[in-house]
């Protein structure tokens, strides 16, 4: 087994802003895993919120090099913690196994034929006027995700609804609201027909969700990483957001999906801002998800070759030359 990590940058289609800051490029790490003439690949997006940097993730991946042929997907789960590094390696190993065996990852995972999925399109934080213009530009999309979490959220919400009067709206505060913020915004969210609120409070303070009304579905993102997170979700969240960069790969993502279903949670499948290579394995988890937010490639000015095929907001399963 030969494992290599490559750092890459992809320009975004304009600045993308959330409550934690802005970016104009996606900084990703691509892993290649080669054995007996076959090569698989995977991608991750290191995320500072979880203490990750590009260099720290590369170091974690390179620490596996000495394992050679002993590096299996099963061994990987104990070799690295859940996070971006394990994700890229795990997805590369799935891809390698499929290519070496002349089959697909979907078949290896005992899934049926993959179907296209409809993704949300995310509008980052900006002025109300700019967000209305962006919403109007994308008003034909069936689902828009609105980043919030700073003063001026009410006019931003109203502006987006004015720009996209028929789209389903979901919002993401990225942990930035207080309890008072949430209670003040709740009537506006209801009035404008918002159907889901993602991570309103900081993960360390989400016990507050036990004490506030929840007429709109609440989704855990930063509060839910892998199966070990699920015991803390009960009574607080209706939906969990499965991201492969949090679970540490497709292996744990599929296991988390099954466990969450058993415990009665709805499923959202989300992403960091990455390329089609990062979205391709997430499509397997998204097949029956109530909400899909795999719009990373839609936010890029440049992508992989070949990219995922996209028609409007519909993402199609990857070509084998990309992944899977």
XYZ file of C-alpha atoms in Angstrom:
324
model
C 0.000 0.000 0.000
C 1.373 3.386 -1.013
C -0.364 6.382 0.596
C 0.263 10.015 -0.376
C -1.321 13.324 0.637
C -1.586 16.332 -1.681
C -2.595 19.859 -0.633
C -4.673 21.768 -3.174
C -6.593 25.024 -3.523
C -9.704 25.755 -5.558
C -11.092 29.239 -6.127
C -14.631 29.937 -4.987
C -17.193 31.722 -7.106
C -16.939 34.851 -4.943
C -16.464 35.304 -1.205
C -18.324 32.883 1.065
C -19.131 34.199 4.543
C -20.479 32.491 7.641
C -20.586 33.677 11.253
C -16.923 32.646 11.756
C -15.450 34.503 8.776
C -15.030 34.613 5.008
C -13.053 32.677 2.420
C -12.390 32.958 -1.298
C -10.643 29.585 -1.753
C -11.237 26.005 -0.702
C -8.114 24.482 0.883
C -8.338 20.711 0.607
C -6.186 17.637 1.112
C -6.408 14.851 -1.472
C -5.225 11.356 -0.584
C -4.130 8.710 -3.088
C -3.946 5.066 -2.021
C -2.268 2.662 -4.457
C -1.845 -1.095 -4.392
C -1.228 -3.752 -7.049
C -1.771 -1.360 -9.933
C -5.002 0.199 -8.664
C -5.381 3.673 -7.141
C -8.166 5.157 -5.075
C -8.550 8.719 -3.907
C -10.384 10.758 -1.297
C -10.599 14.383 -0.225
C -11.027 16.225 3.050
C -11.331 19.842 4.161
C -9.413 20.632 7.380
C -11.560 22.791 9.646
C -10.186 25.179 12.258
C -13.366 24.882 14.373
C -12.236 21.354 15.198
C -8.584 22.241 15.735
C -7.483 21.128 12.282
C -5.063 22.756 9.852
C -3.869 21.578 6.455
C -0.460 20.742 7.913
C -1.857 18.870 10.934
C -4.093 16.787 8.693
C -1.221 15.964 6.333
C 0.887 14.929 9.341
C -1.859 12.571 10.512
C -2.120 11.001 7.070
C 1.623 10.611 6.703
C 1.788 8.910 10.111
C -0.022 5.965 8.493
C 2.589 5.358 5.801
C 4.517 2.754 7.772
C 1.445 0.525 8.093
C 1.679 -0.500 4.448
C -0.632 -3.349 3.490
C -1.885 -3.590 7.062
C -3.814 -0.357 6.532
C -7.369 -1.537 5.986
C -10.575 0.408 6.463
C -11.200 -1.545 9.646
C -7.724 -0.814 11.033
C -8.046 2.847 10.080
C -10.982 3.388 12.443
C -8.693 2.895 15.436
C -5.585 4.397 13.898
C -6.934 7.950 13.581
C -9.690 9.843 15.406
C -12.836 10.951 13.635
C -12.010 13.982 11.537
C -10.786 15.219 8.196
C -7.611 13.129 7.921
C -9.379 9.833 8.525
C -12.099 10.868 6.085
C -9.752 11.350 3.145
C -7.952 8.069 3.810
C -11.153 6.105 4.415
C -12.723 7.327 1.172
C -9.514 6.561 -0.729
C -9.524 3.009 0.645
C -13.157 2.488 -0.367
C -12.329 3.761 -3.865
C -9.220 1.557 -4.063
C -11.157 -1.545 -3.047
C -13.842 -0.860 -5.654
C -11.337 -0.233 -8.457
C -9.210 -3.246 -7.542
C -12.283 -5.457 -7.516
C -13.906 -4.084 -10.653
C -17.017 -3.100 -8.748
C -18.526 0.021 -7.159
C -18.423 1.411 -3.639
C -22.223 1.295 -3.619
C -22.071 -2.461 -4.231
C -19.381 -2.924 -1.575
C -21.588 -1.024 0.892
C -24.561 -3.209 -0.099
C -26.539 -0.279 -1.405
C -28.773 -0.324 -4.446
C -28.092 1.672 -7.595
C -27.401 5.298 -6.687
C -29.966 7.924 -7.640
C -29.440 11.663 -8.184
C -30.117 13.906 -5.198
C -31.377 17.482 -4.934
C -29.087 19.714 -2.922
C -29.625 22.959 -1.102
C -27.817 26.026 -2.406
C -26.181 28.143 0.299
C -26.317 31.927 0.488
C -23.578 33.302 2.720
C -23.885 36.222 5.109
C -23.874 39.605 3.392
C -25.930 42.776 3.376
C -29.666 42.296 3.103
C -29.588 43.844 -0.372
C -26.836 41.510 -1.601
C -28.548 38.459 -0.115
C -31.837 39.398 -1.767
C -30.064 39.722 -5.107
C -28.402 36.330 -4.631
C -31.739 34.771 -3.636
C -33.396 36.258 -6.701
C -30.610 34.878 -8.897
C -31.234 31.396 -7.471
C -34.982 31.672 -6.879
C -35.724 28.739 -9.194
C -33.824 26.357 -6.916
C -36.148 24.318 -4.697
C -34.081 24.666 -1.497
C -31.995 27.581 -0.260
C -29.837 27.504 2.861
C -29.281 30.884 4.505
C -26.219 31.549 6.643
C -27.041 33.772 9.615
C -25.528 34.590 12.973
C -24.813 38.289 13.166
C -26.741 41.537 13.803
C -29.228 42.148 11.032
C -30.499 38.597 10.688
C -34.161 39.663 10.518
C -33.770 41.995 7.516
C -31.552 39.403 5.855
C -34.229 36.746 6.263
C -36.948 39.008 4.929
C -34.771 40.026 1.990
C -34.066 36.423 1.015
C -37.740 35.534 1.195
C -38.556 38.551 -0.988
C -35.968 37.404 -3.528
C -37.099 33.761 -3.509
C -40.794 33.718 -2.597
C -41.412 30.056 -3.477
C -38.187 28.306 -2.430
C -38.006 26.211 0.724
C -35.743 27.994 3.209
C -33.505 26.511 5.870
C -31.138 28.560 8.036
C -27.767 27.905 9.673
C -26.478 30.019 12.542
C -23.187 28.104 12.952
C -23.492 28.268 16.771
C -23.727 32.068 16.795
C -27.125 32.709 18.421
C -27.931 33.207 22.055
C -31.126 31.960 23.638
C -32.573 35.471 23.366
C -31.583 35.685 19.688
C -33.386 32.435 18.974
C -36.544 33.427 20.831
C -36.651 36.800 19.075
C -36.140 35.245 15.644
C -38.551 32.353 16.091
C -41.724 34.271 15.094
C -39.977 35.588 11.969
C -38.713 32.134 11.039
C -42.239 30.796 11.377
C -43.783 33.682 9.427
C -41.376 33.216 6.522
C -41.891 29.467 6.354
C -38.401 28.368 7.384
C -38.461 24.570 7.720
C -35.200 23.838 9.573
C -32.770 25.655 11.871
C -29.231 24.297 11.958
C -27.076 24.545 15.097
C -28.522 27.708 16.659
C -26.412 27.504 19.847
C -22.801 26.657 20.561
C -22.280 22.919 20.928
C -21.188 23.473 24.544
C -24.469 25.259 25.261
C -26.993 23.152 23.404
C -28.691 22.058 26.638
C -30.556 25.343 26.172
C -32.569 23.554 23.485
C -34.253 21.557 26.269
C -35.786 24.772 27.592
C -37.021 26.607 24.490
C -39.940 25.960 22.128
C -39.008 24.036 18.988
C -41.865 24.397 16.484
C -39.344 24.242 13.617
C -37.009 21.268 13.171
C -33.637 21.772 14.849
C -30.582 20.153 13.266
C -27.322 19.280 15.021
C -24.147 20.047 13.111
C -21.232 21.038 15.336
C -22.862 19.053 18.165
C -22.882 15.748 16.248
C -19.740 14.117 14.856
C -20.102 10.339 14.998
C -22.082 7.655 16.838
C -20.594 8.677 20.185
C -22.446 12.003 19.843
C -25.916 10.475 19.614
C -26.654 10.021 23.342
C -26.364 13.792 23.785
C -28.799 14.594 20.985
C -32.001 13.252 22.556
C -34.594 15.889 23.370
C -32.558 18.655 21.763
C -32.456 17.891 18.055
C -34.826 16.496 15.465
C -32.240 16.116 12.682
C -28.519 15.354 12.575
C -26.179 16.677 9.896
C -23.821 13.929 8.748
C -20.602 15.293 7.258
C -17.830 12.911 6.302
C -15.181 15.357 7.525
C -16.757 15.062 10.987
C -17.430 11.326 11.019
C -13.965 10.514 9.734
C -15.102 8.940 6.501
C -17.778 6.966 4.723
C -17.409 3.935 7.007
C -18.520 5.791 10.123
C -20.976 7.978 8.187
C -22.934 4.907 7.095
C -22.877 3.539 10.644
C -24.001 6.884 12.083
C -26.811 7.053 9.523
C -28.108 3.628 10.566
C -27.844 4.367 14.291
C -29.528 7.751 13.957
C -32.427 6.224 12.024
C -32.872 3.615 14.735
C -33.117 6.402 17.318
C -35.715 8.340 15.349
C -33.648 11.216 13.979
C -34.125 12.666 10.534
C -31.013 12.879 8.372
C -29.317 15.825 6.759
C -26.159 15.165 4.752
C -23.881 18.179 4.547
C -20.384 19.173 3.502
C -17.532 21.552 3.971
C -16.676 23.722 0.971
C -14.875 21.123 -1.128
C -14.807 19.707 -4.628
C -16.809 17.015 -6.378
C -14.360 14.434 -5.012
C -15.514 15.232 -1.470
C -19.197 15.150 -2.437
C -19.077 11.826 -4.319
C -18.947 9.516 -1.254
C -21.442 11.667 0.630
C -23.985 10.946 -2.113
C -24.141 7.363 -0.825
C -25.228 8.556 2.610
C -27.659 11.086 1.117
C -29.796 8.605 -0.807
C -32.700 8.701 1.674
C -31.874 11.903 3.573
C -34.669 14.355 4.309
C -32.293 17.246 3.583
C -29.209 17.281 1.350
C -26.637 20.082 1.434
C -23.835 18.973 -0.876
C -23.463 22.217 -2.765
C -19.674 22.529 -2.476
C -19.146 22.219 -6.245
C -21.887 24.786 -6.904
C -19.899 27.332 -4.881
C -16.631 26.801 -6.766
C -15.200 28.695 -9.714
C -13.113 25.582 -10.549
C -13.617 21.893 -9.805
C -12.227 18.412 -10.478
C -12.036 16.903 -13.953
C -14.354 15.136 -14.304
C -16.697 16.850 -11.836
C -20.026 15.554 -10.630
C -22.701 16.143 -13.248
C -25.122 18.839 -12.099
C -28.456 19.984 -13.523
C -29.718 22.970 -11.561
C -29.722 21.684 -7.986
C -29.633 17.992 -8.932
C -26.349 16.145 -8.350
C -25.671 12.899 -10.196
C -23.518 10.025 -8.887
C -19.839 10.221 -9.736
C -18.198 8.687 -12.754
C -15.790 5.904 -11.704
C -12.877 7.982 -12.990
C -13.635 10.516 -10.243
C -14.527 8.162 -7.377
C -16.474 5.098 -6.470
